[in-house]
Amino acid sequence: MKLRMITWNVRGANNCDKRKVIKALIRKNKVDLVCLQETKIQEMSMGIVRSLGVGRFLDWGAVDSRGAAGGIVVIWDYRMLELVDMQKGLFSISCTFKSCEDGFIWTFTGVYGPTLRRKRESFWEELGPLRALEWAVVRCRDFNAILRPEESSRGGSLNSIMRRFAEVIEELELKDLPMVGGPFTWTGGTDNQSFSRLDRFLVNEEWDSHFGDARQFLLPRPVSDHFPILMDGGGLRRGPTPFRFENMWLKAEGVKDLLKLWWEEGSFSGSASFILAEKLKFMKVKLKEWNRISFGRVEYRKNMALEQMEYLGCKGENQQAVIGRDRSKK
């Protein structure tokens, strides 16, 4: 199946004219699910949802704002996604869906991160239990935090907030898919010359394996100081990512003894071909777990390094654009 989702910090959805603009963008991109952050709506209603969503077949869930701050709403087409469960927190809403086309079960979490530093640890702790979910996960978020210095035009050095953010992503075993259209999702400051990446979709390996060629796209920004992000699931792959034996494993001290131990540990009954197949499955599980503990998820770290290289290049392009604009004003 093909799955399309939008996440967008709209900076308020109380105004009727603004809701028309939001609805037009959702209609144009023909999405199956939309998550809006910072709605600033203290009591979401079906009437407001219908003024934002497109079509008659809508279902929704929301975390109401606290005064004029925060608020999240998730709206989906129930012909495409069947709600299995919903959990709400102070900063997040998690909806577990079963895809109507193929029965695939996955959890979507919409998040609006706190702007106050003293509330950040409570925010990270709220996300922690989501790791226990036994199915595929996708999370869209306005974290109000960046992952690396390169994700801000201000630059600077790696700080404690960035380190904690990276730790949470690794603990939850999530990854950041490629972003098309630019490296930054927010602009502000004097003459909009400050840039940051505060918004993103994060997915786990199972979700990424199920949907082929999934990518994030930065969309035009008709309102708000945040850009909408479109996640295009691409389509259904024929199967999970195949297991690969890494040559670097053979260079690890004691690995040959471990392989021998695991091979002898796996005990099965049946024909010779059945026993061989089961032993290989058993070895695959052992190797995956050993790799995660010993090498700290190499694929994840490799992807992070590649993303950092991409952001360095994109940041340079954006800085040149700002310099050019400043010179044209003089």
Short mmCIF file of C-alpha atoms in Angstrom, two decimals:
data_model
loop_
_atom_site.label_atom_id
_atom_site.label_comp_id
_atom_site.label_asym_id
_atom_site.label_seq_id
_atom_site.Cartn_x
_atom_site.Cartn_y
_atom_site.Cartn_z
CA MET A 1 0.00 0.00 0.00
CA LYS A 2 0.96 3.63 -0.39
CA LEU A 3 0.80 5.86 2.66
CA ARG A 4 1.02 9.65 2.75
CA MET A 5 1.14 11.74 5.93
CA ILE A 6 1.69 15.39 6.81
CA THR A 7 3.00 16.87 10.05
CA TRP A 8 2.86 20.62 10.60
CA ASN A 9 3.24 23.02 13.50
CA VAL A 10 0.54 25.50 12.46
CA ARG A 11 1.05 27.94 15.35
CA GLY A 12 -2.66 28.12 16.09
CA ALA A 13 -5.79 26.80 14.35
CA ASN A 14 -8.45 28.95 16.00
CA ASN A 15 -8.90 31.30 13.07
CA CYS A 16 -11.42 30.16 10.42
CA ASP A 17 -9.50 31.74 7.54
CA LYS A 18 -6.28 30.05 8.67
CA ARG A 19 -8.06 26.68 8.85
CA LYS A 20 -9.12 27.14 5.21
CA VAL A 21 -5.46 27.56 4.22
CA ILE A 22 -4.48 24.46 6.21
CA LYS A 23 -7.32 22.45 4.65
CA ALA A 24 -6.29 23.54 1.14
CA LEU A 25 -2.74 22.28 1.68
CA ILE A 26 -4.03 18.94 3.02
CA ARG A 27 -6.42 18.57 0.07
CA LYS A 28 -3.71 19.34 -2.47
CA ASN A 29 -1.38 16.65 -1.12
CA LYS A 30 -4.06 13.92 -0.81
CA VAL A 31 -2.85 12.47 2.48
CA ASP A 32 -4.20 9.56 4.53
CA LEU A 33 -3.20 11.10 7.88
CA VAL A 34 -2.35 14.57 9.13
CA CYS A 35 -0.88 15.65 12.46
CA LEU A 36 -1.08 19.32 13.45
CA GLN A 37 0.93 20.63 16.40
CA GLU A 38 0.45 23.75 18.49
CA THR A 39 -3.23 24.02 17.60
CA LYS A 40 -3.81 26.26 20.65
CA ILE A 41 -7.31 24.79 20.86
CA GLN A 42 -8.41 23.96 24.39
CA GLU A 43 -11.28 21.70 23.34
CA MET A 44 -11.08 20.02 19.95
CA SER A 45 -14.40 19.12 18.31
CA MET A 46 -15.67 17.24 15.27
CA GLY A 47 -16.72 20.55 13.75
CA ILE A 48 -13.17 21.91 13.93
CA VAL A 49 -11.78 18.60 12.64
CA ARG A 50 -14.07 18.73 9.60
CA SER A 51 -12.94 22.31 8.92
CA LEU A 52 -9.34 21.03 8.79
CA GLY A 53 -9.63 17.53 7.31
CA VAL A 54 -10.71 16.58 3.81
CA GLY A 55 -13.56 14.20 2.99
CA ARG A 56 -16.40 12.57 4.91
CA PHE A 57 -14.52 9.54 6.20
CA LEU A 58 -12.62 11.14 9.05
CA ASP A 59 -11.67 9.96 12.50
CA TRP A 60 -9.47 11.85 14.93
CA GLY A 61 -7.77 12.12 18.31
CA ALA A 62 -6.40 15.16 20.10
CA VAL A 63 -4.42 16.46 23.05
CA ASP A 64 -6.02 19.76 23.98
CA SER A 65 -3.90 22.83 24.55
CA ARG A 66 -3.06 24.09 28.02
CA GLY A 67 -4.28 27.65 27.82
CA ALA A 68 -2.82 29.21 24.69
CA ALA A 69 0.09 26.76 24.52
CA GLY A 70 0.45 23.41 22.78
CA GLY A 71 -2.30 21.17 21.44
CA ILE A 72 -2.05 18.27 18.98
CA VAL A 73 -4.63 16.76 16.65
CA VAL A 74 -4.27 13.64 14.49
CA ILE A 75 -6.82 13.18 11.69
CA TRP A 76 -7.03 10.12 9.42
CA ASP A 77 -9.15 8.51 6.73
CA TYR A 78 -10.80 5.52 8.40
CA ARG A 79 -11.22 3.79 5.04
CA MET A 80 -7.43 3.47 4.97
CA LEU A 81 -6.54 3.16 8.67
CA GLU A 82 -8.48 1.37 11.40
CA LEU A 83 -7.81 2.63 14.94
CA VAL A 84 -6.76 -0.17 17.31
CA ASP A 85 -5.67 1.84 20.36
CA MET A 86 -4.97 5.42 21.45
CA GLN A 87 -2.80 6.77 24.27
CA LYS A 88 -2.44 10.39 25.31
CA GLY A 89 0.21 12.15 27.36
CA LEU A 90 1.07 15.74 28.21
CA PHE A 91 3.23 16.14 25.12
CA SER A 92 2.13 13.35 22.78
CA ILE A 93 -0.67 11.28 21.31
CA SER A 94 -0.06 7.71 20.07
CA CYS A 95 -2.49 5.96 17.72
CA THR A 96 -2.05 2.30 16.85
CA PHE A 97 -3.51 1.54 13.43
CA LYS A 98 -4.24 -1.49 11.31
CA SER A 99 -3.88 -0.71 7.62
CA CYS A 100 -7.16 -1.70 5.96
CA GLU A 101 -5.44 -2.82 2.75
CA ASP A 102 -2.98 -5.37 4.14
CA GLY A 103 -3.63 -5.63 7.91
CA PHE A 104 -0.22 -4.19 8.81
CA ILE A 105 -0.23 -2.90 12.42
CA TRP A 106 1.83 0.15 13.33
CA THR A 107 1.82 3.04 15.79
CA PHE A 108 1.86 6.73 14.95
CA THR A 109 2.95 9.21 17.62
CA GLY A 110 2.44 12.94 17.25
CA VAL A 111 4.55 15.08 19.57
CA TYR A 112 4.86 18.72 20.52
CA GLY A 113 8.00 19.17 22.61
CA PRO A 114 8.12 21.69 25.48
CA THR A 115 9.94 24.96 24.97
CA LEU A 116 10.95 25.18 28.65
CA ARG A 117 14.19 23.39 29.45
CA ARG A 118 12.99 22.23 32.88
CA LYS A 119 10.19 20.22 31.24
CA ARG A 120 12.36 18.44 28.68
CA GLU A 121 13.29 15.44 30.83
CA SER A 122 9.59 14.78 31.55
CA PHE A 123 9.06 14.93 27.80
CA TRP A 124 11.79 12.36 27.07
CA GLU A 125 10.48 10.11 29.85
CA GLU A 126 6.98 10.21 28.36
CA LEU A 127 8.35 8.81 25.11
CA GLY A 128 10.36 6.05 26.82
CA PRO A 129 7.55 3.46 27.32
CA LEU A 130 6.78 3.61 23.59
CA ARG A 131 9.85 1.46 23.02
CA ALA A 132 7.95 -1.52 24.45
CA LEU A 133 5.54 -1.53 21.50
CA GLU A 134 5.82 -4.77 19.55
CA TRP A 135 5.02 -3.35 16.13
CA ALA A 136 6.20 -0.83 13.60
CA VAL A 137 6.44 2.79 14.71
CA VAL A 138 6.46 6.19 13.04
CA ARG A 139 6.73 9.40 15.05
CA CYS A 140 6.24 12.92 13.77
CA ARG A 141 7.42 15.66 16.02
CA ASP A 142 8.03 19.28 16.63
CA PHE A 143 10.68 18.59 19.26
CA ASN A 144 11.61 22.22 19.81
CA ALA A 145 15.14 20.79 19.80
CA ILE A 146 17.81 20.08 17.21
CA LEU A 147 19.90 16.95 16.91
CA ARG A 148 23.21 18.45 15.74
CA PRO A 149 24.77 21.95 15.51
CA GLU A 150 24.47 21.73 11.71
CA GLU A 151 20.68 21.77 12.07
CA SER A 152 20.75 25.45 13.04
CA SER A 153 22.07 28.49 11.17
CA ARG A 154 23.59 29.62 14.48
CA GLY A 155 25.99 26.69 14.44
CA GLY A 156 27.76 26.36 17.75
CA SER A 157 28.91 23.15 19.39
CA LEU A 158 27.22 19.96 20.58
CA ASN A 159 25.39 20.61 23.86
CA SER A 160 23.62 18.55 26.51
CA ILE A 161 20.17 18.94 24.89
CA MET A 162 21.46 17.61 21.56
CA ARG A 163 23.22 14.71 23.28
CA ARG A 164 20.05 13.78 25.17
CA PHE A 165 17.99 14.01 21.99
CA ALA A 166 20.41 11.66 20.20
CA GLU A 167 20.34 9.26 23.16
CA VAL A 168 16.53 9.08 23.08
CA ILE A 169 16.50 8.39 19.33
CA GLU A 170 19.02 5.59 19.76
CA GLU A 171 17.27 4.15 22.82
CA LEU A 172 13.98 4.03 20.91
CA GLU A 173 15.79 2.52 17.88
CA LEU A 174 14.47 5.15 15.50
CA LYS A 175 15.98 6.66 12.39
CA ASP A 176 15.58 9.87 10.44
CA LEU A 177 14.65 9.31 6.78
CA PRO A 178 16.04 11.53 4.00
CA MET A 179 14.53 15.01 3.70
CA VAL A 180 13.93 16.43 0.21
CA GLY A 181 13.56 20.17 -0.33
CA GLY A 182 15.88 21.65 2.29
CA PRO A 183 17.53 20.94 5.65
CA PHE A 184 15.56 23.37 7.85
CA THR A 185 11.90 23.30 8.93
CA TRP A 186 11.64 26.59 10.83
CA THR A 187 12.68 30.17 10.12
CA GLY A 188 12.54 33.14 12.45
CA GLY A 189 14.45 36.04 13.92
CA THR A 190 15.08 39.37 12.23
CA ASP A 191 14.07 39.17 8.55
CA ASN A 192 13.69 35.40 8.95
CA GLN A 193 17.47 34.91 8.88
CA SER A 194 17.53 32.18 11.56
CA PHE A 195 17.03 28.58 10.44
CA SER A 196 16.58 25.36 12.41
CA ARG A 197 15.33 21.85 11.92
CA LEU A 198 12.79 21.46 14.72
CA ASP A 199 10.40 19.08 12.95
CA ARG A 200 10.87 15.57 11.57
CA PHE A 201 9.44 12.11 11.05
CA LEU A 202 11.28 9.25 12.77
CA VAL A 203 10.60 5.58 12.03
CA ASN A 204 11.80 2.22 13.28
CA GLU A 205 13.30 -0.53 11.15
CA GLU A 206 10.09 -2.55 10.86
CA TRP A 207 8.08 0.38 9.49
CA ASP A 208 10.87 1.29 7.07
CA SER A 209 11.11 -2.33 5.89
CA HIS A 210 7.38 -2.49 5.23
CA PHE A 211 7.12 0.73 3.22
CA GLY A 212 9.58 1.01 0.35
CA ASP A 213 11.41 4.21 -0.60
CA ALA A 214 9.83 6.30 2.17
CA ARG A 215 11.01 9.92 2.15
CA GLN A 216 10.22 13.24 3.80
CA PHE A 217 9.43 16.29 1.66
CA LEU A 218 9.54 19.92 2.79
CA LEU A 219 6.37 21.61 1.52
CA PRO A 220 5.70 25.32 0.85
CA ARG A 221 4.70 27.30 3.95
CA PRO A 222 1.50 29.34 3.40
CA VAL A 223 1.11 30.18 7.12
CA SER A 224 3.11 29.63 10.35
CA ASP A 225 6.87 29.92 10.83
CA HIS A 226 7.22 26.12 10.46
CA PHE A 227 7.20 24.29 7.14
CA PRO A 228 4.81 21.34 6.63
CA ILE A 229 6.53 17.98 6.10
CA LEU A 230 5.08 15.30 3.85
CA MET A 231 5.99 11.66 4.46
CA ASP A 232 5.47 9.55 1.36
CA GLY A 233 5.49 5.84 2.19
CA GLY A 234 6.20 4.97 -1.42
CA GLY A 235 4.63 1.52 -1.48
CA LEU A 236 4.78 -1.93 -0.01
CA ARG A 237 8.01 -3.87 -0.26
CA ARG A 238 7.88 -7.58 -1.01
CA GLY A 239 9.40 -8.46 2.31
CA PRO A 240 11.61 -7.31 5.19
CA THR A 241 15.16 -6.12 4.71
CA PRO A 242 17.26 -9.27 4.16
CA PHE A 243 19.74 -10.36 6.81
CA ARG A 244 23.37 -9.66 5.87
CA PHE A 245 26.49 -11.16 7.41
CA GLU A 246 29.01 -8.36 8.00
CA ASN A 247 32.65 -9.20 7.28
CA MET A 248 33.77 -6.92 10.13
CA TRP A 249 32.21 -9.38 12.59
CA LEU A 250 34.96 -11.89 11.83
CA LYS A 251 37.56 -9.40 13.06
CA ALA A 252 35.98 -9.17 16.51
CA GLU A 253 37.85 -10.96 19.27
CA GLY A 254 36.29 -14.29 20.26
CA VAL A 255 33.59 -14.25 17.60
CA LYS A 256 34.55 -17.66 16.18
CA ASP A 257 34.15 -19.25 19.60
CA LEU A 258 30.74 -17.58 19.94
CA LEU A 259 29.64 -18.88 16.55
CA LYS A 260 30.63 -22.42 17.55
CA LEU A 261 28.85 -22.07 20.92
CA TRP A 262 25.63 -20.78 19.32
CA TRP A 263 25.68 -23.48 16.67
CA GLU A 264 25.90 -26.18 19.33
CA GLU A 265 23.33 -24.40 21.51
CA GLY A 266 20.61 -24.54 18.86
CA SER A 267 18.99 -27.96 19.26
CA PHE A 268 16.18 -29.03 16.90
CA SER A 269 14.51 -32.26 15.80
CA GLY A 270 13.42 -33.25 12.30
CA SER A 271 14.92 -33.84 8.90
CA ALA A 272 18.45 -32.70 8.11
CA SER A 273 17.19 -29.83 5.92
CA PHE A 274 14.74 -28.69 8.62
CA ILE A 275 17.43 -28.74 11.34
CA LEU A 276 19.81 -26.74 9.13
CA ALA A 277 17.14 -24.11 8.36
CA GLU A 278 16.21 -23.73 12.05
CA LYS A 279 19.85 -23.49 13.13
CA LEU A 280 20.46 -20.72 10.60
CA LYS A 281 17.41 -18.81 11.89
CA PHE A 282 18.68 -19.26 15.45
CA MET A 283 22.13 -17.99 14.46
CA LYS A 284 20.61 -14.94 12.76
CA VAL A 285 18.81 -13.93 15.96
CA LYS A 286 21.97 -14.41 18.03
CA LEU A 287 24.11 -12.42 15.59
CA LYS A 288 21.66 -9.51 15.44
CA GLU A 289 21.55 -9.22 19.22
CA TRP A 290 25.34 -9.57 19.55
CA ASN A 291 25.87 -6.93 16.84
CA ARG A 292 23.53 -4.48 18.58
CA ILE A 293 25.38 -4.88 21.91
CA SER A 294 28.94 -5.05 20.55
CA PHE A 295 28.85 -2.51 17.75
CA GLY A 296 26.07 -0.16 18.87
CA ARG A 297 23.88 -0.44 15.79
CA VAL A 298 26.46 0.34 13.09
CA GLU A 299 23.86 0.93 10.39
CA TYR A 300 22.19 3.59 12.54
CA ARG A 301 25.49 5.38 13.17
CA LYS A 302 26.43 5.17 9.50
CA ASN A 303 23.12 6.77 8.48
CA MET A 304 23.61 9.52 11.06
CA ALA A 305 27.08 10.26 9.66
CA LEU A 306 25.74 10.42 6.09
CA GLU A 307 22.95 12.76 7.20
CA GLN A 308 25.47 15.01 8.92
CA MET A 309 27.48 15.28 5.68
CA GLU A 310 24.31 16.15 3.76
CA TYR A 311 23.35 18.83 6.30
CA LEU A 312 26.78 20.43 6.17
CA GLY A 313 26.40 20.83 2.43
CA CYS A 314 22.83 22.15 2.63
CA LYS A 315 23.71 24.53 5.44
CA GLY A 316 26.43 26.08 3.30
CA GLU A 317 23.96 26.63 0.48
CA ASN A 318 21.46 28.33 2.82
CA GLN A 319 24.10 30.58 4.32
CA GLN A 320 25.15 31.69 0.85
CA ALA A 321 21.52 32.50 0.05
CA VAL A 322 21.23 34.65 3.19
CA ILE A 323 24.48 36.48 2.39
CA GLY A 324 23.27 37.13 -1.14
CA ARG A 325 19.97 38.50 0.12
CA ASP A 326 21.73 40.80 2.60
CA ARG A 327 23.98 42.20 -0.13
CA SER A 328 21.03 42.89 -2.38
CA LYS A 329 19.46 45.04 0.36
CA LYS A 330 22.51 47.28 0.70
#
